[in-house]
PDB file of C-alpha atoms in Angstrom:
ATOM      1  CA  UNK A   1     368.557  70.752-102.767  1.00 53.00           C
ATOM      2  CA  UNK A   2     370.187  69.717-105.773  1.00 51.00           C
ATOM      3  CA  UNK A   3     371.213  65.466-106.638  1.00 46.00           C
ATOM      4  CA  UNK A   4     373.862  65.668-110.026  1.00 48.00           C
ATOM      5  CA  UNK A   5     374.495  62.450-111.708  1.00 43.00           C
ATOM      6  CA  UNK A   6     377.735  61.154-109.875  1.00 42.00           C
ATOM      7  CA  UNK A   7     375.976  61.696-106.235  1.00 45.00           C
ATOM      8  CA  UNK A   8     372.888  59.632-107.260  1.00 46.00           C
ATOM      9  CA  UNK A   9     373.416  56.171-108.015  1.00 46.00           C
ATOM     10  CA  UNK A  10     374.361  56.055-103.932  1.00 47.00           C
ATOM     11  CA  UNK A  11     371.373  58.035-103.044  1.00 51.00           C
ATOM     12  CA  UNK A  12     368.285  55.784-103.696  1.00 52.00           C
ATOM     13  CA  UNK A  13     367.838  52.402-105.048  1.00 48.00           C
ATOM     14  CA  UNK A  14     364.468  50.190-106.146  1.00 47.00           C
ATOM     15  CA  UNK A  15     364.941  48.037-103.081  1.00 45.00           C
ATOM     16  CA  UNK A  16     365.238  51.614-100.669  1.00 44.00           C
ATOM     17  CA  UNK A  17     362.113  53.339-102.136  1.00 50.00           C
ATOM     18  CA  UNK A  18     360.518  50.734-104.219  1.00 50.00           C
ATOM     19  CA  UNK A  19     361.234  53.164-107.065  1.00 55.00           C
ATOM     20  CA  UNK A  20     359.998  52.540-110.309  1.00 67.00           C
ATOM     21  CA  UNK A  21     362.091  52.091-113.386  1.00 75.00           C
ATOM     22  CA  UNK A  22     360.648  54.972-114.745  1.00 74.00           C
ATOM     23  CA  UNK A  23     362.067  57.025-111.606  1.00 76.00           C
ATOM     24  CA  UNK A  24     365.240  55.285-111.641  1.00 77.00           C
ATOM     25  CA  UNK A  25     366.001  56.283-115.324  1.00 80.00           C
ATOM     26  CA  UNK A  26     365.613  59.735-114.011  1.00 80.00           C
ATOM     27  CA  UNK A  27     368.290  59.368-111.561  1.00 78.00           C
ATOM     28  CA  UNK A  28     370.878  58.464-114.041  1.00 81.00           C
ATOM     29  CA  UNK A  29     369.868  60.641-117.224  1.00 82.00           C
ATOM     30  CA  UNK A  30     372.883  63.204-116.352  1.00 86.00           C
ATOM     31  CA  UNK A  31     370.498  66.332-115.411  1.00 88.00           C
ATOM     32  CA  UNK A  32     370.554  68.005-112.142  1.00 90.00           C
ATOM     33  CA  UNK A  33     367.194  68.607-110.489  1.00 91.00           C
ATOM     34  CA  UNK A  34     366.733  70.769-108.057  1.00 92.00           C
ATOM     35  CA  UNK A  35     363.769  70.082-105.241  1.00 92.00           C
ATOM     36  CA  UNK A  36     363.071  71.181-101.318  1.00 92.00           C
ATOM     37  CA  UNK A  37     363.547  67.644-100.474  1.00 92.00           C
ATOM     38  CA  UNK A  38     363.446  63.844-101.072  1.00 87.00           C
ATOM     39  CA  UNK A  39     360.087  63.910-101.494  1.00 90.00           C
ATOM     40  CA  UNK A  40     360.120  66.897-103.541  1.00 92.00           C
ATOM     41  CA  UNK A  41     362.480  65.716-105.413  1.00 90.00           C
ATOM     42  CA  UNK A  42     360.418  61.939-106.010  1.00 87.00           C
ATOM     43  CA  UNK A  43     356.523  63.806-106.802  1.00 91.00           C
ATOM     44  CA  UNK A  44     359.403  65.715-109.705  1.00 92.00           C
ATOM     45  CA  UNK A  45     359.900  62.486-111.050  1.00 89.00           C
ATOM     46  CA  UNK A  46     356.849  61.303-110.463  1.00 89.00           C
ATOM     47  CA  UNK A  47     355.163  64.190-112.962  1.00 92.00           C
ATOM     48  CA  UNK A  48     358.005  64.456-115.496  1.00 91.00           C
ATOM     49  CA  UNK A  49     356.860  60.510-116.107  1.00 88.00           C
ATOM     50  CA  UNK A  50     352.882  61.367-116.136  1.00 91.00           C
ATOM     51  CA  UNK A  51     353.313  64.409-118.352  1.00 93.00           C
ATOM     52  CA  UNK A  52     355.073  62.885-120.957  1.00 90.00           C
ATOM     53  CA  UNK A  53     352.606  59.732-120.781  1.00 92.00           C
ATOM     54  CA  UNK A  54     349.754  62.467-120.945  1.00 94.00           C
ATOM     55  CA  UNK A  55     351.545  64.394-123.624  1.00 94.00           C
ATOM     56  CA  UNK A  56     351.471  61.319-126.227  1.00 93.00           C
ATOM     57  CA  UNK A  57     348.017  60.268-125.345  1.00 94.00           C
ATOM     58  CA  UNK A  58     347.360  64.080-126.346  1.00 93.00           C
ATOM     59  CA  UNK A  59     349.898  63.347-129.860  1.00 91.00           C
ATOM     60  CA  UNK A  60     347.473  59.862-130.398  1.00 91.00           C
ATOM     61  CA  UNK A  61     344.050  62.164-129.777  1.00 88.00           C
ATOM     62  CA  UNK A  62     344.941  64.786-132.335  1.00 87.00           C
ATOM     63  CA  UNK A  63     347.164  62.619-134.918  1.00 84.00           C
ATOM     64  CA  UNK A  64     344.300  62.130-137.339  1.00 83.00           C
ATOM     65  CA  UNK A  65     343.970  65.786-137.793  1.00 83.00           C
ATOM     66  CA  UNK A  66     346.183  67.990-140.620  1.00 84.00           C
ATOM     67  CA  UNK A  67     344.778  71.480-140.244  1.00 84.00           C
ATOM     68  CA  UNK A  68     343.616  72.932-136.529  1.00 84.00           C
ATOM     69  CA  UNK A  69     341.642  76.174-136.617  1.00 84.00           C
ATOM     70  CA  UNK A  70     341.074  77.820-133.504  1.00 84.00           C
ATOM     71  CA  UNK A  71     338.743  80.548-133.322  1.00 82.00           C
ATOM     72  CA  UNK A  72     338.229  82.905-130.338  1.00 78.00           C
ATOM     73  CA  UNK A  73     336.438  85.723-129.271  1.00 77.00           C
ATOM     74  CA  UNK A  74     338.624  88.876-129.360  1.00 73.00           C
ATOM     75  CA  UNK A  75     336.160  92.232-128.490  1.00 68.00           C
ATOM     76  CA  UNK A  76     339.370  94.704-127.925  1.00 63.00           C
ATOM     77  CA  UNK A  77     342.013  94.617-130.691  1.00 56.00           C
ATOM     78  CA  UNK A  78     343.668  97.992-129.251  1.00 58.00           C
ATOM     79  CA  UNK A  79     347.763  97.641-129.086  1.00 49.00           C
ATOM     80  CA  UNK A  80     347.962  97.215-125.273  1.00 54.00           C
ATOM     81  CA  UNK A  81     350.953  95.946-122.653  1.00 54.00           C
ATOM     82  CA  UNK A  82     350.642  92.564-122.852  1.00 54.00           C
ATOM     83  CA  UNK A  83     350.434  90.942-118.832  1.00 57.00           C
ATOM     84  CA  UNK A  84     352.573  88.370-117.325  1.00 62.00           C
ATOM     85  CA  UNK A  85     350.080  85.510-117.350  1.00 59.00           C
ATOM     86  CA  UNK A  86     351.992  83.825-114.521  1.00 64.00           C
ATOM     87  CA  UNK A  87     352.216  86.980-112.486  1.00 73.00           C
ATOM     88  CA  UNK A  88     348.518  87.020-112.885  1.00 73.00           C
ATOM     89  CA  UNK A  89     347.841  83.518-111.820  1.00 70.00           C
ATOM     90  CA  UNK A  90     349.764  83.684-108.894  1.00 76.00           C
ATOM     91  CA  UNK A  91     347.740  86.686-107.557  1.00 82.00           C
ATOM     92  CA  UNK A  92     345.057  84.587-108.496  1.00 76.00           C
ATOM     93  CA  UNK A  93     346.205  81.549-106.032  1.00 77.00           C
ATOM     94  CA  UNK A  94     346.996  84.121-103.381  1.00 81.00           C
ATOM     95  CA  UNK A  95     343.632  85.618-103.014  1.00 82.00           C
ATOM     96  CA  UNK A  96     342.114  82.006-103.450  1.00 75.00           C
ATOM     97  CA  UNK A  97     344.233  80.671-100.595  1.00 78.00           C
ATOM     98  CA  UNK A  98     343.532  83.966 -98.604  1.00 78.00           C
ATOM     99  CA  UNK A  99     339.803  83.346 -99.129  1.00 77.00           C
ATOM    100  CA  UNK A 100     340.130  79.776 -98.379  1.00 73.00           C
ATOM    101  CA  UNK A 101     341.192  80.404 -94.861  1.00 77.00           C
ATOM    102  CA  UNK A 102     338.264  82.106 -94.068  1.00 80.00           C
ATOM    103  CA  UNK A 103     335.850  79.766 -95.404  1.00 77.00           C
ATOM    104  CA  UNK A 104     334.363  76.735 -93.640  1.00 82.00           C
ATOM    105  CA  UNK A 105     334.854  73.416 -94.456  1.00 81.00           C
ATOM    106  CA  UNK A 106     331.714  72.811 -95.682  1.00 84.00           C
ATOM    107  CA  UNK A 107     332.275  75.938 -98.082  1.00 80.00           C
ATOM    108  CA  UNK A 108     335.517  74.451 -99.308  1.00 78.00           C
ATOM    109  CA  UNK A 109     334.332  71.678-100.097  1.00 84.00           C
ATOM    110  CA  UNK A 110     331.729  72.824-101.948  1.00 85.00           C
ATOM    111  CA  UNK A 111     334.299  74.660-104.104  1.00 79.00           C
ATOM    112  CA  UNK A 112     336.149  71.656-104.379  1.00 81.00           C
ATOM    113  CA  UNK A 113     333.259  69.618-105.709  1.00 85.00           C
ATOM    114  CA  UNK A 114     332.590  72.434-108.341  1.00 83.00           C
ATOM    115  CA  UNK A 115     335.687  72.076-109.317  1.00 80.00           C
ATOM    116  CA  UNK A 116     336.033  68.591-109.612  1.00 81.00           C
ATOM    117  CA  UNK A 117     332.577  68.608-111.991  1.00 82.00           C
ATOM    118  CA  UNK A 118     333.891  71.548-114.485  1.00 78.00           C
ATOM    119  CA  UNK A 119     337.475  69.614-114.813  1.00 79.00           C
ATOM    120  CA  UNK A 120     334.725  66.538-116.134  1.00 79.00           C
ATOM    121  CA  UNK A 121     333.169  68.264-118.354  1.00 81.00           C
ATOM    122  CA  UNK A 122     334.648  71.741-119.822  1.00 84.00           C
ATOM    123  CA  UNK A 123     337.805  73.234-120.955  1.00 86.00           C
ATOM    124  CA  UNK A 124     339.532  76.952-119.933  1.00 86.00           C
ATOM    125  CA  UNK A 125     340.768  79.022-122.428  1.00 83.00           C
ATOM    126  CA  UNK A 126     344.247  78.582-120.417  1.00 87.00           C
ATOM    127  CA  UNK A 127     343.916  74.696-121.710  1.00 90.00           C
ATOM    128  CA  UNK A 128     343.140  75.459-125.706  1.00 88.00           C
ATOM    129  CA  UNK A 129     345.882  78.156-125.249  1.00 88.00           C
ATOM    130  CA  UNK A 130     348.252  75.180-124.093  1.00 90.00           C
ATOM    131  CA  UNK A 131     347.323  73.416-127.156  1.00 90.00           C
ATOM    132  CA  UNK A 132     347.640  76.011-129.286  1.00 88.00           C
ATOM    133  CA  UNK A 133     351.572  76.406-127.643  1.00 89.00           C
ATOM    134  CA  UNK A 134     352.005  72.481-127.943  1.00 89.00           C
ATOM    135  CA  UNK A 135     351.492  72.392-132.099  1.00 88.00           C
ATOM    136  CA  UNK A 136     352.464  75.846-132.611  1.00 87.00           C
ATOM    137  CA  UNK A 137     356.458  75.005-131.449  1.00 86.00           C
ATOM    138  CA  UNK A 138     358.825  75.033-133.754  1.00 83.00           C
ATOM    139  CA  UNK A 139     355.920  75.276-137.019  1.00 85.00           C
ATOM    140  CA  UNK A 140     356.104  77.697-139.243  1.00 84.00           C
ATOM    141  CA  UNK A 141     352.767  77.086-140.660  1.00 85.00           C
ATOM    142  CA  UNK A 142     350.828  79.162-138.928  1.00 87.00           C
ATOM    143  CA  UNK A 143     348.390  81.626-140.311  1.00 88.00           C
ATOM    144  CA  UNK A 144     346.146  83.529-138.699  1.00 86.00           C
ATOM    145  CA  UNK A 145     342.602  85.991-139.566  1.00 88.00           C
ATOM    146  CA  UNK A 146     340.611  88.635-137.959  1.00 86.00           C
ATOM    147  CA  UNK A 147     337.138  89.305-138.106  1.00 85.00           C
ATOM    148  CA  UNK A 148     335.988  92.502-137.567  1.00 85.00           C
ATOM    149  CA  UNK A 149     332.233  92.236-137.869  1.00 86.00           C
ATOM    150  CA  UNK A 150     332.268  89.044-135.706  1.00 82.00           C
ATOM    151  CA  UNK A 151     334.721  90.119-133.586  1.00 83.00           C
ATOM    152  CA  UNK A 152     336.581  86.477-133.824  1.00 84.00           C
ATOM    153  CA  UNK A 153     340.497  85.646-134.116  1.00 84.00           C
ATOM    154  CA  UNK A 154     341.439  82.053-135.983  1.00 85.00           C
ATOM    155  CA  UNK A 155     344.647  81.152-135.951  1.00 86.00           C
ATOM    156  CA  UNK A 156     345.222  77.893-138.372  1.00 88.00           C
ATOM    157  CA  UNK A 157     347.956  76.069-137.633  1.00 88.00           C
ATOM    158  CA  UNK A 158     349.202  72.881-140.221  1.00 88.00           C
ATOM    159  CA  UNK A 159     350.035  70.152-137.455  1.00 85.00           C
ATOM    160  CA  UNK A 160     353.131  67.828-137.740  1.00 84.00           C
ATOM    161  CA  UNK A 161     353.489  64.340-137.823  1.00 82.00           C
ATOM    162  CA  UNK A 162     355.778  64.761-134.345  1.00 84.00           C
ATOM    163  CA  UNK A 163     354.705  66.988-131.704  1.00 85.00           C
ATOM    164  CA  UNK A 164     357.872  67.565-129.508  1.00 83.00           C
ATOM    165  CA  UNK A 165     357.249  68.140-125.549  1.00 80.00           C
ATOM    166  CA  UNK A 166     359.798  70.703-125.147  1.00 80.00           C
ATOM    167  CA  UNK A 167     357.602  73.330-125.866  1.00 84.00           C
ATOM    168  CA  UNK A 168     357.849  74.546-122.079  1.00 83.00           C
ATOM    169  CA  UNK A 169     360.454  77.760-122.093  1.00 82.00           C
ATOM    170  CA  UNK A 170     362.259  76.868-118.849  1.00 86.00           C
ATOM    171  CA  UNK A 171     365.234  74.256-118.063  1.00 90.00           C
ATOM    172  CA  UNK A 172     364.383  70.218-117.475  1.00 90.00           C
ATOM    173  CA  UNK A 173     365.164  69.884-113.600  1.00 92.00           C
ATOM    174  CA  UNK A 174     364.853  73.687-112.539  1.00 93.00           C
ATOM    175  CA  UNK A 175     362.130  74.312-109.841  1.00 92.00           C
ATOM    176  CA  UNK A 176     360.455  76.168-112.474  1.00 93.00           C
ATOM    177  CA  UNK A 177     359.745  73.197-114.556  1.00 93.00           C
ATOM    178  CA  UNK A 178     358.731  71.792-111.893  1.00 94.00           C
ATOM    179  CA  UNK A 179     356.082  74.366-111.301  1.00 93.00           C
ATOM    180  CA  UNK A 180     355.207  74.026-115.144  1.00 92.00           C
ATOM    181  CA  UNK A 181     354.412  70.680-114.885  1.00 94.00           C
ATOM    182  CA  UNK A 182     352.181  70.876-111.001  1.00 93.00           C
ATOM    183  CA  UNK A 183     349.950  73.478-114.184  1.00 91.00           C
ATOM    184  CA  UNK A 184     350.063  71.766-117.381  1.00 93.00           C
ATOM    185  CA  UNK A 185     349.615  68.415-116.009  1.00 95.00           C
ATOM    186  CA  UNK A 186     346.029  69.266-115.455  1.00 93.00           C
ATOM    187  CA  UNK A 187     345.494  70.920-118.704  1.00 93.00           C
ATOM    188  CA  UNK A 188     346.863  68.200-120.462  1.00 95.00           C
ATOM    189  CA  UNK A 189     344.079  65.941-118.794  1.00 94.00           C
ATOM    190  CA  UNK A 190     341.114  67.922-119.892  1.00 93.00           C
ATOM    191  CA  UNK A 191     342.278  68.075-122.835  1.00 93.00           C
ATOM    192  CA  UNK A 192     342.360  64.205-123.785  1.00 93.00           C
ATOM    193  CA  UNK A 193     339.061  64.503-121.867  1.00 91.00           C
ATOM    194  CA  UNK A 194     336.804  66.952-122.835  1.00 89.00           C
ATOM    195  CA  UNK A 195     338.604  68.367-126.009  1.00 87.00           C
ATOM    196  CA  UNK A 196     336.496  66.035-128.570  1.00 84.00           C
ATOM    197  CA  UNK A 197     333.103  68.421-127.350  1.00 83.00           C
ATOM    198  CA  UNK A 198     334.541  71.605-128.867  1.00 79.00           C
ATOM    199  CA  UNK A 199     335.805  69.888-132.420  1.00 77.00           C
ATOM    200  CA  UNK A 200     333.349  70.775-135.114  1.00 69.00           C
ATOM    201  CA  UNK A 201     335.150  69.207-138.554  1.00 59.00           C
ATOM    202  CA  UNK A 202     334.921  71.320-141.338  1.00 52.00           C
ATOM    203  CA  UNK A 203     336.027  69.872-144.495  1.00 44.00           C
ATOM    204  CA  UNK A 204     338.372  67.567-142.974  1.00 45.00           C
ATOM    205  CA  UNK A 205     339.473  70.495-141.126  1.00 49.00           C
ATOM    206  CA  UNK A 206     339.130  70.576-137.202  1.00 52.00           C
ATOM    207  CA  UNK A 207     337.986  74.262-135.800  1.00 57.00           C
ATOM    208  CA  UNK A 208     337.849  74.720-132.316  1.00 60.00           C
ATOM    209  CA  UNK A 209     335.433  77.069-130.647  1.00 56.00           C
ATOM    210  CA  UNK A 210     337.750  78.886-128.011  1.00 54.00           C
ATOM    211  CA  UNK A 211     334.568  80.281-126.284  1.00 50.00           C
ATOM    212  CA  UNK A 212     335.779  79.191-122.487  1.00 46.00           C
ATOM    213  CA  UNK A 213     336.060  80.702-119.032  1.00 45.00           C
TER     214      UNK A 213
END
């Protein structure tokens, strides 16, 4: 289902949806989006608008800080095919959803509740590797160390004044965006969240620990 700019000033108004003017600027910014539906198509808008809000509350959290060393935990250095991390998260959600159907409700929502406590209190190493993506865009100030006795990588990366938010490799309005966004959205979150318990500052330098499930 795909709305381009000349069908959509017909296709929903304020008074229709009670659209906000964030969602209405959408509709006339000249990009076609592609969704399953109207709904679809509005929960798009809706998370284009919260990521970016997230994104500069991110920008404001980290602003004070020049140099960003992350260090993490590398055991096997050998040269090796390097996985599809999406592949590997959507076998991930298939087994989880597979396993879901067979558990009780009381189960799930046990798992839910789990959950809902780690996203309060820790980060993933799929969050600090988001981070990492986020100031690493476009910088060529990047240097990074190995460790052989302590078996630890740290990348430190010199971060700019102004962190763009295209650092996500797919088209603005494809359904893969889309899916980017339903990911990083959550990342993003735990981020301006939790991220201040894995800081240690070092000189006026920030190191982060990237010692997470």
């Amino acid at each position: 289902m795909k709305y381009e700019k000349n069908k959509k000033r017909n296709l929903l108004t304020k008074k229709d949806m009670d659209l906000d003017e964030k969602i209405l600027k959408y509709l006339n910014d000249g990009i076609t989006y592609t969704a399953k539906n109207l709904d679809d198509l509005l929960d798009y808008f809706r998370k284009i608008d919260t990521f970016e809000d997230n994104h500069k509350k991110l920008c404001e959290l980290i602003s004070h800080i020049k140099i960003l060393n992350i260090d993490r935990v590398e055991y096997d250095r050998k040269a090796c095919i390097q996985e599809n991390v999406d592949k590997i998260i959507d076998i991930v959600e298939n087994i989880k959803s597979y396993i879901s159907s067979r558990a009780s409700e009381d189960e799930k929502l046990r798992i839910q509740n789990i959950e809902k406590e780690l996203d309060k209190e820790y980060l993933y190493a799929k969050d600090i590797e988001l981070l990492k993506k986020m100031i690493s865009f476009e910088n060529k100030e990047i240097d990074e160390e190995y460790d052989c006795c302590e078996k630890v990588n740290t990348v430190s990366i010199n971060i700019k004044d102004n962190i763009s938010s295209t650092y996500i490799p797919v088209e603005t309005g494809s359904i893969e965006y889309h899916y980017h966004l339903d990911n990083n959205i959550p990342r993003i979150k735990r981020l301006i969240k939790n991220l201040h318990k894995y800081i240690v500052i070092l000189l006026k330098r920030i190191m982060i620990s990237q010692y997470t499930g």
